[in-house]
Amino acid sequence: MAVREAKVGGVAWDREREHPVILLGAGEDDEVLPIWVGRPEGSSIAAVLAGRSFERPMTHDLMRIIVDVLDAAVDRIEITGIHEDTYFARIVLRRGEEEYYLDARPSDSIALALRAGAPIFVDEELWSACKRPIAIESGADAPETERGPGRFEW
């Protein structure tokens, strides 16, 4: 599987569907892979992007803690495909010389990768098929993102 590394550019709000959208970018162009996620997952990702922490571990923090306690590491996550508007991903854990592949939702995978400092990869064919151009707006009509209105950083 040919892959490209992507970064989380921000969390936007889809006003029509009323759901958060994670925007993955590859950095070399003005295109993103939008992934619609649930509100709790969107909030979890937005919290990491904003540098927020909580007194008690949230679900994705707990996932990272469990991986650490098991003396493993999140090696990478891979966004592997899409079927009927549902994206698929896997978390790749490494423990010593062993690799473990865990089927997971992209939202959980991304939230864990951000907490673990792990890279995010997208299947190249998926990227080509699902990427969208992004028009950065400014002013009152700009979409509000966790990184600021109308601003995305890769």
Coordinates of C-alpha atoms in Angstrom, one line a residue:
M1 CA 0.0 0.0 0.0
A2 CA 1.5 3.3 -1.1
V3 CA 0.9 6.0 1.6
R4 CA 1.5 9.7 2.1
E5 CA 2.0 11.3 5.5
A6 CA -0.6 13.8 6.6
K7 CA -1.0 16.3 9.4
V8 CA -4.1 17.5 11.2
G9 CA -4.8 21.0 9.9
G10 CA -7.7 21.6 12.2
V11 CA -11.2 20.8 13.3
A12 CA -13.9 22.6 11.3
W13 CA -17.6 22.5 11.8
D14 CA -19.9 21.3 9.0
R15 CA -23.0 23.5 9.4
E16 CA -25.1 21.4 7.0
R17 CA -24.5 18.1 8.7
E18 CA -23.9 19.5 12.1
H19 CA -20.7 17.5 12.7
P20 CA -17.1 18.3 13.3
V21 CA -14.7 17.6 10.4
I22 CA -11.1 16.7 10.8
L23 CA -9.0 18.2 8.0
L24 CA -5.9 16.3 7.1
G25 CA -3.4 18.0 4.9
A26 CA -0.3 16.7 3.2
G27 CA 1.4 20.1 3.2
E28 CA 2.4 20.5 -0.4
D29 CA -0.9 21.9 -1.8
D30 CA -4.2 23.4 -0.8
E31 CA -6.1 20.1 -0.6
V32 CA -7.4 18.3 2.4
L33 CA -8.9 15.0 3.2
P34 CA -12.0 15.8 5.2
I35 CA -13.1 13.2 7.8
W36 CA -16.5 13.7 9.5
V37 CA -16.4 12.5 13.1
G38 CA -18.7 12.5 16.1
R39 CA -18.8 15.4 18.5
P40 CA -17.0 13.6 21.4
E41 CA -14.1 12.6 19.1
G42 CA -14.0 16.0 17.4
S43 CA -13.8 17.7 20.9
S44 CA -11.1 15.3 21.9
I45 CA -9.0 16.1 18.9
A46 CA -9.7 19.9 19.2
A47 CA -8.6 19.7 22.9
V48 CA -5.2 18.3 21.9
L49 CA -4.7 20.9 19.1
A50 CA -5.5 23.6 21.6
G51 CA -3.1 22.2 24.2
R52 CA -5.8 21.6 26.8
S53 CA -5.3 19.0 29.5
F54 CA -7.7 17.7 32.1
E55 CA -7.3 16.7 35.7
R56 CA -8.4 13.1 35.0
P57 CA -7.5 11.3 31.7
M58 CA -10.1 11.4 29.0
T59 CA -10.7 8.3 26.9
H60 CA -7.9 8.9 24.3
D61 CA -5.5 9.9 27.1
L62 CA -6.3 6.6 28.8
M63 CA -5.6 4.7 25.5
R64 CA -2.2 6.3 25.4
I65 CA -1.5 5.5 29.0
I66 CA -2.5 1.8 28.5
V67 CA -0.2 1.6 25.5
D68 CA 2.6 3.0 27.6
V69 CA 1.9 0.7 30.6
L70 CA 2.1 -2.3 28.2
D71 CA 5.6 -1.1 27.2
A72 CA 4.5 -0.5 23.7
A73 CA 4.4 2.6 21.4
V74 CA 2.0 3.9 18.8
D75 CA 4.2 3.6 15.8
R76 CA 1.8 5.1 13.3
I77 CA -1.8 5.2 12.2
E78 CA -3.0 4.5 8.7
I79 CA -6.2 5.7 7.1
T80 CA -6.8 2.8 4.9
G81 CA -10.0 3.1 3.0
I82 CA -13.6 4.2 2.7
H83 CA -16.8 2.3 2.1
E84 CA -20.3 3.9 1.9
D85 CA -19.0 7.2 3.4
T86 CA -17.3 5.5 6.3
Y87 CA -13.5 5.8 6.6
F88 CA -11.4 2.9 7.9
A89 CA -8.2 3.1 9.8
R90 CA -5.8 1.1 11.8
I91 CA -3.4 1.8 14.7
V92 CA 0.0 0.2 14.4
L93 CA 1.5 -0.5 17.8
R94 CA 5.1 -1.6 18.3
R95 CA 6.4 -3.5 21.2
G96 CA 10.0 -4.5 20.8
E97 CA 10.4 -6.1 17.4
E98 CA 6.7 -7.0 17.2
E99 CA 4.0 -4.9 15.3
Y100 CA 0.3 -5.1 16.1
Y101 CA -2.4 -3.9 13.8
L102 CA -5.6 -2.7 15.4
D103 CA -8.7 -1.9 13.4
A104 CA -10.1 1.4 14.6
R105 CA -12.1 4.4 13.6
P106 CA -10.1 7.2 12.1
S107 CA -11.3 9.6 14.7
D108 CA -10.0 7.5 17.6
S109 CA -6.8 6.7 15.6
I110 CA -6.1 10.4 15.0
A111 CA -6.9 11.4 18.6
L112 CA -4.4 8.7 19.8
A113 CA -1.8 9.7 17.3
L114 CA -1.9 13.3 18.4
R115 CA -1.4 12.3 22.0
A116 CA 1.4 9.8 21.2
G117 CA 3.2 12.0 18.8
A118 CA 2.8 9.3 16.1
P119 CA 2.7 10.0 12.4
I120 CA -0.6 9.7 10.4
F121 CA -0.5 8.1 6.9
V122 CA -3.2 8.0 4.3
D123 CA -3.5 5.4 1.5
E124 CA -2.4 7.2 -1.7
E125 CA -5.4 5.9 -3.7
L126 CA -7.8 7.1 -1.0
W127 CA -6.1 10.5 -0.9
S128 CA -6.4 10.9 -4.7
A129 CA -10.1 9.8 -4.7
C130 CA -11.3 11.8 -1.6
K131 CA -9.1 14.9 -1.3
R132 CA -10.9 18.2 -1.7
P133 CA -9.6 21.7 -2.5
I134 CA -9.8 24.1 0.4
A135 CA -10.6 27.7 0.1
I136 CA -9.3 29.7 3.0
E137 CA -11.9 32.4 3.9
S138 CA -11.4 35.3 6.2
G139 CA -13.8 37.7 7.8
A140 CA -17.2 37.1 9.4
D141 CA -18.2 34.3 7.1
A142 CA -15.0 32.3 7.6
P143 CA -15.4 28.8 9.1
E144 CA -14.4 28.6 12.8
T145 CA -11.7 26.1 13.4
E146 CA -9.8 25.1 16.6
R147 CA -6.7 26.9 15.1
G148 CA -8.7 30.1 14.5
P149 CA -11.1 31.5 12.0
G150 CA -10.2 30.7 8.4
R151 CA -6.6 29.6 9.2
F152 CA -5.1 26.2 8.7
E153 CA -1.5 25.1 9.4
W154 CA 0.1 21.9 8.3

